[in-house]
Short mmCIF file of C-alpha atoms and ligand atoms in Angstrom, two decimals:
data_model
loop_
_atom_site.label_atom_id
_atom_site.label_comp_id
_atom_site.label_asym_id
_atom_site.label_seq_id
_atom_site.Cartn_x
_atom_site.Cartn_y
_atom_site.Cartn_z
CA UNK A 1 -3.41 -69.77 25.09
CA UNK A 2 -5.47 -67.04 25.45
CA UNK A 3 -6.81 -68.23 22.11
CA UNK A 4 -6.72 -65.03 20.87
CA UNK A 5 -8.45 -62.85 23.30
CA UNK A 6 -7.33 -59.78 23.95
CA UNK A 7 -9.91 -58.46 26.66
CA UNK A 8 -12.82 -60.22 28.15
CA UNK A 9 -15.20 -58.38 29.62
CA UNK A 10 -18.21 -60.48 31.75
CA UNK A 11 -21.27 -58.79 33.77
CA UNK A 12 -18.83 -56.03 34.68
CA UNK A 13 -21.18 -53.24 37.04
CA UNK A 14 -19.81 -49.93 37.61
CA UNK A 15 -21.51 -47.66 39.97
CA UNK A 16 -20.94 -43.79 40.27
CA UNK A 17 -22.78 -43.14 44.10
CA UNK A 18 -26.26 -43.96 43.74
CA UNK A 19 -25.50 -43.85 39.57
CA UNK A 20 -25.52 -47.81 37.79
CA UNK A 21 -23.49 -46.85 34.60
CA UNK A 22 -22.46 -50.13 33.81
CA UNK A 23 -25.25 -52.74 34.15
CA UNK A 24 -23.41 -56.13 33.39
CA UNK A 25 -21.57 -55.82 30.40
CA UNK A 26 -20.88 -58.70 28.65
CA UNK A 27 -18.02 -57.75 25.71
CA UNK A 28 -15.25 -60.34 23.56
CA UNK A 29 -12.59 -58.79 21.56
CA UNK A 30 -10.05 -60.83 19.76
CA UNK A 31 -6.75 -60.04 18.82
CA UNK A 32 -6.73 -58.03 15.42
CA UNK A 33 -10.29 -56.95 16.05
CA UNK A 34 -11.87 -53.28 15.46
CA UNK A 35 -14.63 -52.67 17.55
CA UNK A 36 -17.15 -49.98 17.90
CA UNK A 37 -18.54 -48.49 20.54
CA UNK A 38 -22.27 -45.89 19.86
CA UNK A 39 -24.67 -44.41 22.36
CA UNK A 40 -25.83 -41.57 23.36
CA UNK A 41 -23.56 -39.23 25.82
CA UNK A 42 -23.96 -40.41 29.32
CA UNK A 43 -24.56 -44.11 28.23
CA UNK A 44 -21.12 -45.22 29.87
CA UNK A 45 -19.36 -45.36 26.80
CA UNK A 46 -16.32 -43.52 28.13
CA UNK A 47 -16.01 -45.21 31.90
CA UNK A 48 -16.09 -48.98 29.71
CA UNK A 49 -13.37 -48.00 28.23
CA UNK A 50 -12.44 -46.48 31.85
CA UNK A 51 -12.49 -50.40 33.58
CA UNK A 52 -10.85 -52.02 30.28
CA UNK A 53 -7.22 -49.52 31.54
CA UNK A 54 -9.31 -49.58 34.74
CA UNK A 55 -8.67 -45.69 35.19
CA UNK A 56 -12.01 -47.10 36.83
CA UNK A 57 -12.14 -49.95 39.15
CA UNK A 58 -15.40 -52.24 38.62
CA UNK A 59 -17.40 -53.05 41.04
CA UNK A 60 -18.23 -56.41 40.29
CA UNK A 61 -17.42 -58.51 37.05
CA UNK A 62 -14.46 -59.55 35.47
CA UNK A 63 -12.36 -58.15 33.12
CA UNK A 64 -9.72 -59.94 31.15
CA UNK A 65 -6.73 -58.29 28.97
CA UNK A 66 -5.03 -60.67 27.04
CA UNK A 67 -6.29 -63.97 28.45
CA UNK A 68 -5.58 -62.97 32.23
CA UNK A 69 -7.77 -62.55 34.94
CA UNK A 70 -6.49 -58.68 36.74
CA UNK A 71 -8.04 -57.80 39.85
CA UNK A 72 -6.01 -55.02 41.85
CA UNK A 73 -5.17 -57.07 44.26
CA UNK A 74 -3.41 -59.39 42.87
CA UNK A 75 -1.30 -56.96 39.79
CA UNK A 76 0.49 -53.50 39.63
CA UNK A 77 -2.65 -52.10 37.78
CA UNK A 78 0.34 -49.30 36.20
CA UNK A 79 1.69 -51.89 34.35
CA UNK A 80 -1.57 -53.30 32.77
CA UNK A 81 -2.01 -50.03 31.55
CA UNK A 82 0.97 -49.70 30.15
CA UNK A 83 -0.05 -52.51 27.95
CA UNK A 84 -3.56 -50.62 26.77
CA UNK A 85 -3.50 -47.32 25.23
CA UNK A 86 -6.17 -44.78 25.14
CA UNK A 87 -6.58 -41.51 22.96
CA UNK A 88 -8.39 -38.99 24.07
CA UNK A 89 -10.72 -36.71 22.29
CA UNK A 90 -8.83 -33.70 23.71
CA UNK A 91 -5.45 -34.39 23.24
CA UNK A 92 -3.89 -34.25 26.78
CA UNK A 93 -0.88 -33.67 25.46
CA UNK A 94 1.82 -32.30 27.68
CA UNK A 95 2.02 -28.35 26.57
CA UNK A 96 5.70 -28.12 28.67
CA UNK A 97 6.81 -30.91 26.69
CA UNK A 98 7.85 -30.86 22.67
CA UNK A 99 6.00 -32.95 20.79
CA UNK A 100 9.80 -35.44 20.64
CA UNK A 101 8.95 -35.24 24.10
CA UNK A 102 5.96 -36.25 24.81
CA UNK A 103 6.30 -39.48 22.38
CA UNK A 104 9.31 -40.72 24.58
CA UNK A 105 8.31 -39.55 28.12
CA UNK A 106 6.54 -42.85 29.36
CA UNK A 107 9.05 -44.85 27.60
CA UNK A 108 11.74 -43.53 29.07
CA UNK A 109 10.95 -43.08 32.73
CA UNK A 110 8.19 -46.32 32.81
CA UNK A 111 9.87 -49.29 30.53
CA UNK A 112 13.29 -47.05 31.39
CA UNK A 113 13.98 -47.48 27.82
CA UNK A 114 17.95 -45.99 27.29
CA UNK A 115 17.13 -42.31 26.02
CA UNK A 116 19.24 -42.44 22.59
CA UNK A 117 16.76 -45.65 21.38
CA UNK A 118 13.25 -44.17 23.39
CA UNK A 119 14.73 -40.81 21.06
CA UNK A 120 14.66 -43.62 17.38
CA UNK A 121 11.57 -45.21 18.76
CA UNK A 122 10.34 -41.95 18.78
CA UNK A 123 11.22 -40.94 15.76
CA UNK A 124 9.64 -43.59 14.25
CA UNK A 125 6.83 -43.03 15.52
CA UNK A 126 6.63 -39.78 14.53
CA UNK A 127 7.21 -40.51 10.85
CA UNK A 128 4.42 -43.13 10.85
CA UNK A 129 2.16 -40.03 12.07
CA UNK A 130 3.31 -37.68 9.23
CA UNK A 131 4.80 -34.85 11.44
CA UNK A 132 9.00 -36.00 10.99
CA UNK A 133 8.64 -31.51 11.22
CA UNK A 134 7.21 -31.11 13.82
CA UNK A 135 9.03 -32.99 16.81
CA UNK A 136 10.36 -29.73 18.39
CA UNK A 137 7.55 -27.79 19.32
CA UNK A 138 5.15 -27.68 21.22
CA UNK A 139 1.88 -28.85 21.67
CA UNK A 140 0.75 -25.08 21.06
CA UNK A 141 1.70 -24.34 18.27
CA UNK A 142 -0.50 -27.91 16.64
CA UNK A 143 -3.22 -27.56 15.11
CA UNK A 144 -6.02 -30.30 16.58
CA UNK A 145 -5.44 -32.97 13.70
CA UNK A 146 -1.55 -32.85 14.54
CA UNK A 147 -2.54 -33.02 17.91
CA UNK A 148 -4.44 -36.32 18.19
CA UNK A 149 -2.12 -37.66 15.86
CA UNK A 150 1.00 -37.30 18.49
CA UNK A 151 -1.64 -38.69 21.53
CA UNK A 152 -1.64 -41.91 18.90
CA UNK A 153 2.40 -41.62 18.52
CA UNK A 154 2.43 -41.42 22.10
CA UNK A 155 -0.03 -44.39 23.53
CA UNK A 156 2.62 -45.92 20.55
CA UNK A 157 4.99 -45.47 21.93
CA UNK A 158 4.84 -47.76 24.83
CA UNK A 159 4.84 -51.00 22.55
CA UNK A 160 0.66 -51.69 23.46
CA UNK A 161 -0.93 -54.24 22.08
CA UNK A 162 -5.19 -52.92 22.49
CA UNK A 163 -5.06 -49.57 21.97
CA UNK A 164 -8.59 -47.91 23.11
CA UNK A 165 -9.75 -44.87 21.41
CA UNK A 166 -12.94 -42.42 23.63
CA UNK A 167 -14.34 -39.88 20.92
CA UNK A 168 -10.79 -39.27 18.96
CA UNK A 169 -12.03 -36.80 16.14
CA UNK A 170 -15.21 -35.58 17.47
CA UNK A 171 -13.45 -31.86 19.25
CA UNK A 172 -12.18 -31.70 15.62
CA UNK A 173 -12.78 -29.01 12.75
CA UNK A 174 -14.96 -31.21 11.00
CA UNK A 175 -11.85 -30.86 7.09
CA UNK A 176 -8.68 -32.48 9.85
CA UNK A 177 -11.06 -35.63 10.92
CA UNK A 178 -10.60 -37.29 7.92
CA UNK A 179 -6.11 -37.15 8.86
CA UNK A 180 -6.76 -38.84 11.96
CA UNK A 181 -9.37 -41.27 10.32
CA UNK A 182 -5.96 -41.85 8.39
CA UNK A 183 -3.88 -43.45 10.54
CA UNK A 184 -6.66 -45.50 12.69
CA UNK A 185 -7.22 -46.99 9.40
CA UNK A 186 -3.44 -47.58 9.02
CA UNK A 187 -3.35 -48.79 12.88
CA UNK A 188 -6.24 -52.01 12.06
CA UNK A 189 -4.52 -52.86 9.00
CA UNK A 190 -1.60 -52.88 11.06
CA UNK A 191 -3.43 -55.68 13.83
CA UNK A 192 -3.64 -53.18 16.37
CA UNK A 193 -7.20 -54.80 18.84
CA UNK A 194 -9.14 -51.09 18.77
CA UNK A 195 -11.78 -50.63 20.55
CA UNK A 196 -13.50 -47.05 19.40
CA UNK A 197 -16.27 -45.03 20.38
CA UNK A 198 -16.93 -42.50 17.58
CA UNK A 199 -20.32 -41.63 16.52
CA UNK A 200 -17.78 -41.72 11.85
CA UNK A 201 -20.37 -43.41 10.73
CA UNK A 202 -18.24 -43.84 7.84
CA UNK A 203 -15.17 -44.72 9.55
CA UNK A 204 -17.37 -47.86 11.39
CA UNK A 205 -18.78 -49.55 8.79
CA UNK A 206 -14.86 -49.57 6.71
CA UNK A 207 -12.64 -50.21 9.48
CA UNK A 208 -14.18 -51.70 12.63
CA UNK A 209 -15.37 -55.33 12.22
CA UNK A 210 -18.52 -55.56 14.85
CA UNK A 211 -19.80 -52.37 15.76
CA UNK A 212 -22.13 -52.28 19.91
CA UNK A 213 -24.72 -49.64 20.52
CA UNK A 214 -24.67 -49.13 24.18
CA UNK A 215 -28.14 -47.26 26.10
CA UNK A 216 -28.21 -46.61 29.40
CA UNK A 217 -25.54 -48.34 31.19
CA UNK A 218 -26.08 -51.64 28.64
CA UNK A 219 -25.28 -53.06 25.70
CA UNK A 220 -28.20 -53.26 23.66
CA UNK A 221 -27.34 -54.52 20.00
CA UNK A 222 -24.20 -56.29 18.95
CA UNK A 223 -23.55 -56.36 15.10
CA UNK A 224 -21.35 -55.71 12.10
CA UNK A 225 -21.13 -52.08 11.73
CA UNK A 226 -23.31 -52.02 8.21
CA UNK A 227 -26.31 -54.28 9.77
CA UNK A 228 -25.87 -52.22 12.60
CA UNK A 229 -26.06 -49.10 10.91
CA UNK A 230 -28.74 -49.82 8.05
CA UNK A 231 -31.22 -52.52 9.55
CA UNK A 232 -30.72 -52.05 13.41
CA UNK A 233 -33.32 -55.19 15.13
CA UNK A 234 -33.54 -53.23 17.70
CA UNK A 235 -35.85 -50.11 18.26
CA UNK A 236 -33.22 -48.73 20.78
CA UNK A 237 -30.59 -48.91 18.04
CA UNK A 238 -33.46 -47.82 15.28
CA UNK A 239 -34.30 -44.00 17.64
CA UNK A 240 -30.45 -43.36 17.78
CA UNK A 241 -29.54 -43.68 14.53
CA UNK A 242 -32.44 -42.02 13.87
CA UNK A 243 -31.79 -39.33 15.87
CA UNK A 244 -27.74 -38.37 15.16
CA UNK A 245 -28.13 -39.67 10.95
CA UNK B 1 22.82 17.98 56.52
CA UNK B 2 21.20 16.22 53.26
CA UNK B 3 20.26 12.82 52.94
CA UNK B 4 22.33 12.00 50.65
CA UNK B 5 25.66 12.14 52.92
CA UNK B 6 23.03 10.76 55.88
CA UNK B 7 23.09 7.53 53.26
CA UNK B 8 26.80 7.20 52.17
CA UNK B 9 27.31 7.97 56.13
CA UNK B 10 25.84 4.79 57.50
CA UNK B 11 25.50 2.48 53.34
CA UNK B 12 28.11 -0.21 55.24
CA UNK B 13 26.05 -0.58 58.30
CA UNK B 14 22.89 -0.72 56.03
CA UNK B 15 24.39 -3.09 53.66
CA UNK B 16 24.63 -5.61 56.16
CA UNK B 17 21.82 -5.32 57.70
CA UNK B 18 20.82 -5.48 53.55
CA UNK B 19 22.03 -8.74 53.59
CA UNK B 20 20.94 -10.03 57.17
CA UNK B 21 17.18 -9.50 55.91
CA UNK B 22 18.05 -11.27 52.77
CA UNK B 23 19.23 -14.58 54.63
CA UNK B 24 16.26 -14.57 56.53
CA UNK B 25 13.48 -13.89 53.76
CA UNK B 26 15.66 -16.71 51.68
CA UNK B 27 16.41 -19.22 54.13
CA UNK B 28 12.87 -19.21 55.17
CA UNK B 29 11.54 -18.86 51.86
CA UNK B 30 12.99 -21.66 50.80
CA UNK B 31 12.15 -23.75 54.28
CA UNK B 32 8.22 -21.88 53.36
CA UNK B 33 7.86 -23.98 49.54
CA UNK B 34 8.96 -26.87 50.77
CA UNK B 35 5.91 -26.94 54.01
CA UNK B 36 3.23 -25.17 51.34
CA UNK B 37 4.46 -27.95 49.11
CA UNK B 38 3.49 -30.99 52.24
CA UNK B 39 0.15 -29.05 53.13
CA UNK B 40 -0.47 -28.60 49.73
CA UNK B 41 -0.71 -32.29 49.09
CA UNK B 42 -2.58 -32.94 52.29
CA UNK B 43 -5.23 -30.63 50.47
CA UNK B 44 -5.58 -32.37 47.52
CA UNK B 45 -4.52 -36.07 49.13
CA UNK B 46 -9.28 -36.80 49.43
CA UNK B 47 -7.93 -38.25 52.94
CA UNK B 48 -10.46 -36.12 55.56
CA UNK B 49 -7.69 -36.20 58.41
CA UNK B 50 -4.83 -34.41 56.56
CA UNK B 51 -7.18 -32.19 54.91
CA UNK B 52 -8.21 -31.05 58.31
CA UNK B 53 -4.88 -31.03 59.07
CA UNK B 54 -4.16 -28.94 56.31
CA UNK B 55 -7.24 -26.69 57.53
CA UNK B 56 -6.20 -26.00 60.81
CA UNK B 57 -2.88 -25.14 60.13
CA UNK B 58 -4.42 -22.53 57.30
CA UNK B 59 -7.27 -21.54 59.79
CA UNK B 60 -4.00 -20.66 62.97
CA UNK B 61 -1.37 -19.09 60.34
CA UNK B 62 -4.16 -16.90 59.51
CA UNK B 63 -5.90 -16.32 62.83
CA UNK B 64 -3.07 -14.84 64.13
CA UNK B 65 -1.32 -12.19 64.22
CA UNK B 66 2.49 -12.22 63.00
CA UNK B 67 4.46 -10.61 65.15
CA UNK B 68 2.55 -13.24 67.44
CA UNK B 69 3.80 -16.22 65.59
CA UNK B 70 8.02 -14.77 65.21
CA UNK B 71 7.54 -14.18 68.88
CA UNK B 72 5.60 -18.07 70.21
CA UNK B 73 8.87 -18.99 67.93
CA UNK B 74 11.09 -17.24 69.24
CA UNK B 75 10.09 -17.68 73.35
CA UNK B 76 9.64 -21.51 72.40
CA UNK B 77 12.64 -21.79 70.39
CA UNK B 78 15.71 -20.07 71.53
CA UNK B 79 14.44 -22.00 74.89
CA UNK B 80 16.20 -25.49 73.15
CA UNK B 81 19.15 -23.20 72.66
CA UNK B 82 18.13 -22.39 68.99
CA UNK B 83 19.42 -19.69 67.20
CA UNK B 84 17.72 -16.43 67.81
CA UNK B 85 18.34 -16.21 63.63
CA UNK B 86 16.55 -19.88 63.18
CA UNK B 87 14.12 -19.14 65.59
CA UNK B 88 12.87 -15.88 63.33
CA UNK B 89 13.43 -18.13 59.49
CA UNK B 90 11.27 -20.96 61.64
CA UNK B 91 8.87 -18.51 63.04
CA UNK B 92 8.59 -16.48 58.29
CA UNK B 93 9.06 -20.09 56.78
CA UNK B 94 5.62 -21.33 59.35
CA UNK B 95 3.55 -18.51 58.56
CA UNK B 96 4.50 -17.96 54.57
CA UNK B 97 4.00 -21.98 53.70
CA UNK B 98 0.72 -21.23 54.48
CA UNK B 99 -0.17 -19.15 51.91
CA UNK B 100 2.20 -20.43 49.51
CA UNK B 101 0.37 -24.04 50.22
CA UNK B 102 -2.93 -22.58 48.83
CA UNK B 103 -1.17 -21.24 45.73
CA UNK B 104 0.78 -23.89 45.29
CA UNK B 105 -2.86 -26.44 45.91
CA UNK B 106 -5.32 -23.90 43.32
CA UNK B 107 -1.84 -24.24 41.29
CA UNK B 108 -1.79 -28.05 41.60
CA UNK B 109 -6.16 -28.21 41.45
CA UNK B 110 -5.74 -25.17 38.48
CA UNK B 111 -4.29 -27.97 35.71
CA UNK B 112 -6.30 -29.72 33.41
CA UNK B 113 -6.98 -32.74 35.16
CA UNK B 114 -7.06 -35.18 31.46
CA UNK B 115 -3.04 -34.71 32.60
CA UNK B 116 -2.86 -36.99 35.36
CA UNK B 117 -5.58 -39.46 32.46
CA UNK B 118 -3.03 -39.17 29.91
CA UNK B 119 0.11 -39.91 32.52
CA UNK B 120 -1.45 -42.85 34.24
CA UNK B 121 -3.06 -44.27 30.65
CA UNK B 122 1.15 -44.58 29.65
CA UNK B 123 1.38 -46.81 32.87
CA UNK B 124 3.18 -43.84 35.17
CA UNK B 125 1.94 -43.60 38.15
CA UNK B 126 -0.17 -41.05 39.92
CA UNK B 127 3.65 -39.81 42.03
CA UNK B 128 5.40 -39.77 38.88
CA UNK B 129 2.64 -37.74 36.91
CA UNK B 130 2.50 -36.04 39.40
CA UNK B 131 6.02 -34.84 39.42
CA UNK B 132 6.81 -35.02 35.13
CA UNK B 133 4.25 -34.19 34.46
CA UNK B 134 1.45 -31.75 37.44
CA UNK B 135 3.77 -30.47 38.32
CA UNK B 136 5.91 -28.88 36.52
CA UNK B 137 3.02 -26.73 34.44
CA UNK B 138 1.35 -26.12 37.73
CA UNK B 139 4.51 -24.61 39.34
CA UNK B 140 4.96 -22.56 36.18
CA UNK B 141 1.12 -21.03 37.21
CA UNK B 142 1.96 -20.58 41.30
CA UNK B 143 4.94 -18.36 39.90
CA UNK B 144 3.39 -15.18 39.99
CA UNK B 145 1.63 -15.55 43.07
CA UNK B 146 4.53 -17.38 44.70
CA UNK B 147 7.30 -13.73 43.85
CA UNK B 148 4.45 -11.62 44.66
CA UNK B 149 4.88 -13.73 48.28
CA UNK B 150 8.48 -13.52 48.03
CA UNK B 151 8.37 -9.82 48.40
CA UNK B 152 5.68 -9.84 51.26
CA UNK B 153 7.99 -12.00 52.91
CA UNK B 154 10.28 -10.13 52.65
CA UNK B 155 8.60 -6.55 53.68
CA UNK B 156 7.79 -8.73 56.35
CA UNK B 157 11.11 -10.02 57.96
CA UNK B 158 11.19 -6.82 58.74
CA UNK B 159 9.42 -8.08 62.28
CA UNK B 160 12.75 -9.92 62.94
CA UNK B 161 14.13 -6.62 64.48
CA UNK B 162 11.40 -7.32 67.40
CA UNK B 163 13.19 -9.95 68.57
CA UNK B 164 16.47 -8.00 68.78
CA UNK B 165 17.74 -8.74 64.90
CA UNK B 166 19.97 -6.19 63.35
CA UNK B 167 18.17 -6.44 60.20
CA UNK B 168 17.24 -3.59 57.61
CA UNK B 169 14.60 -2.24 59.67
CA UNK B 170 16.47 -2.53 62.95
CA UNK B 171 19.24 -0.97 62.15
CA UNK B 172 17.00 2.63 60.68
CA UNK B 173 14.90 3.28 63.75
CA UNK B 174 18.83 1.81 65.94
CA UNK B 175 19.85 5.32 63.32
CA UNK B 176 16.50 7.51 64.77
CA UNK B 177 17.16 6.67 67.87
CA UNK B 178 20.36 7.08 68.03
CA UNK B 179 20.52 10.56 66.29
CA UNK B 180 16.91 11.88 67.31
CA UNK B 181 16.33 11.62 63.77
CA UNK B 182 14.00 8.80 62.45
CA UNK B 183 12.55 10.41 59.53
CA UNK B 184 15.80 10.50 57.62
CA UNK B 185 16.97 7.50 58.35
CA UNK B 186 13.33 5.58 58.07
CA UNK B 187 12.96 7.02 54.95
CA UNK B 188 16.89 5.52 54.17
CA UNK B 189 15.62 2.25 54.43
CA UNK B 190 12.72 2.24 52.46
CA UNK B 191 15.35 3.19 49.60
CA UNK B 192 17.18 -0.54 50.50
CA UNK B 193 13.76 -2.51 51.19
CA UNK B 194 12.50 -0.86 47.50
CA UNK B 195 15.87 -2.00 46.65
CA UNK B 196 15.63 -5.61 47.41
CA UNK B 197 12.33 -5.71 46.10
CA UNK B 198 12.69 -5.12 42.93
CA UNK B 199 16.11 -7.13 42.26
CA UNK B 200 13.35 -9.32 42.95
CA UNK B 201 11.02 -9.17 40.89
CA UNK B 202 13.68 -9.12 38.15
CA UNK B 203 14.72 -12.35 39.04
CA UNK B 204 11.10 -13.40 40.00
CA UNK B 205 9.95 -12.46 35.88
CA UNK B 206 13.33 -13.67 35.05
CA UNK B 207 12.20 -17.35 35.59
CA UNK B 208 8.46 -16.18 34.28
CA UNK B 209 10.48 -15.51 30.96
CA UNK B 210 12.17 -18.78 30.51
CA UNK B 211 9.29 -21.14 31.75
CA UNK B 212 7.21 -19.81 29.42
CA UNK B 213 9.07 -20.53 26.09
CA UNK B 214 6.24 -24.11 25.44
CA UNK B 215 3.22 -21.27 25.29
N1 ATP C 301 -15.78 -40.04 38.05
C1 ATP C 301 -17.28 -39.52 37.62
N2 ATP C 301 -18.14 -39.45 39.11
C2 ATP C 301 -20.03 -39.67 38.41
N3 ATP C 301 -20.40 -40.10 38.16
C3 ATP C 301 -19.67 -40.12 37.10
C4 ATP C 301 -17.83 -40.13 36.48
N4 ATP C 301 -17.72 -40.64 35.96
C5 ATP C 301 -18.83 -40.87 35.08
N5 ATP C 301 -20.06 -39.85 35.03
C6 ATP C 301 -21.60 -40.57 34.97
O1 ATP C 301 -21.55 -41.19 34.17
C7 ATP C 301 -22.80 -41.52 33.13
C8 ATP C 301 -21.87 -42.43 32.55
O2 ATP C 301 -20.50 -41.58 31.74
P1 ATP C 301 -19.22 -42.38 30.94
O3 ATP C 301 -18.70 -40.48 30.15
O4 ATP C 301 -18.96 -42.53 30.61
O5 ATP C 301 -20.84 -41.65 29.10
P2 ATP C 301 -20.57 -41.82 27.74
O6 ATP C 301 -21.03 -42.43 27.16
O7 ATP C 301 -18.73 -41.36 27.29
O8 ATP C 301 -20.55 -40.10 27.72
P3 ATP C 301 -20.83 -39.07 26.08
O9 ATP C 301 -20.82 -39.24 25.21
O10 ATP C 301 -20.90 -37.82 26.82
O11 ATP C 301 -19.38 -38.94 26.57
C9 ATP C 301 -22.74 -39.94 33.20
O12 ATP C 301 -23.84 -39.81 33.59
C10 ATP C 301 -21.34 -39.31 33.83
O13 ATP C 301 -22.39 -38.81 34.49
MG1 MG C 302 -17.36 -39.92 26.54
#
């Protein structure tokens, strides 16, 4: 029905007051693809992710999720968001809830999943991210890497079809980056459709199907990660890569 | 006659006064919390007209003496056959509601914006995220200033004596004028207030401790 196209963005524009943050963005992500977004601070990467799960509403253009055109007039955006998981740079775990409660919260209160079932699924997810022994701990007792893995489990608990990651490792100490990337890689191997804002070039090379370079609200270059990073076609991409590598 | 025998002689009537003081405080604070929550939501609604309504309310409360507010409620409400007790309680609730609104607003706004984002990204509505995620954290932060406001309300309840409520302060001044001995009974009533304040402080401290388990 959707030809395996999970995300389709066409001529997407977004402004904040006078600031034109996204300019005619076109992007198509197929099922099980992993896409990495790179670009300078302020280029609109986060805003693009937030438009894809409707935390921000577009000014104009088209956003299709799973082949369906989503409009705030015709869709319950909360339901759409439940199908598009998001992982944040600063984890945003719920500090007043234990690890297990963090993961169970949305299934119970959004999906009305029975508590016992939610608990079993939450435990399975925590096992998957390697944190079974932490289920009764509060987030303040976890390392950054552990927090991010809980955040991934929390998003997965809603059984999303798409996962968005906004700089998931950039708030982490270098030695903790690996464990989070490993979890994400595993997810990619299981066939999750993922859009990842990251400057972890190693991860992008290894896991991403293609990479996107954004500059001042536009997609400047799209390509296979290896090609985009080693042999960019656009001068602006090259300049950016020179400045971060 | 020493203070202690006066204290012992009068304790049944002072205890009654203390009970009334306690009731006035508890009921008015209880109502004030709902008023406060309501106006706190108006203030964070991002809807100009609602914010103005909340600002006006807070301005009125802050800009007039509490005793004037109590008298206005008393004369305004008892004309409609509302009991003295309820009139005083509503007056105090109206007053404390404004301060509590500011306490809640500050606490809610102090919660990291990422919490709302995270809730919504999971498909939770704004209302559900508010109820399940933001408010529990905000109330924990609001607890110390709320406890403070409880104690202020407790002491302010003495103004109910002006409209004839036989609460602690009224008991003291009545005894004082009957016995031509204001000083002794004012010192005695101060002790009763201190006991009440101590009691409230301990309760608040216990709740705080219980709520801080996740830190
Ligand atoms: N809610 C908002 N209101 C006003 N301006 C905003 C808002 N959100 C983002 N912006 C602005 O939009 C521009 C793009 O922001 P965005 O967060 O998408 O960039 P980014 O590429 O994710 O940058 P970074 O690498 O720093 O995270 C920035 O100039 C930012 O200040
Ligand atoms: Mg960003």
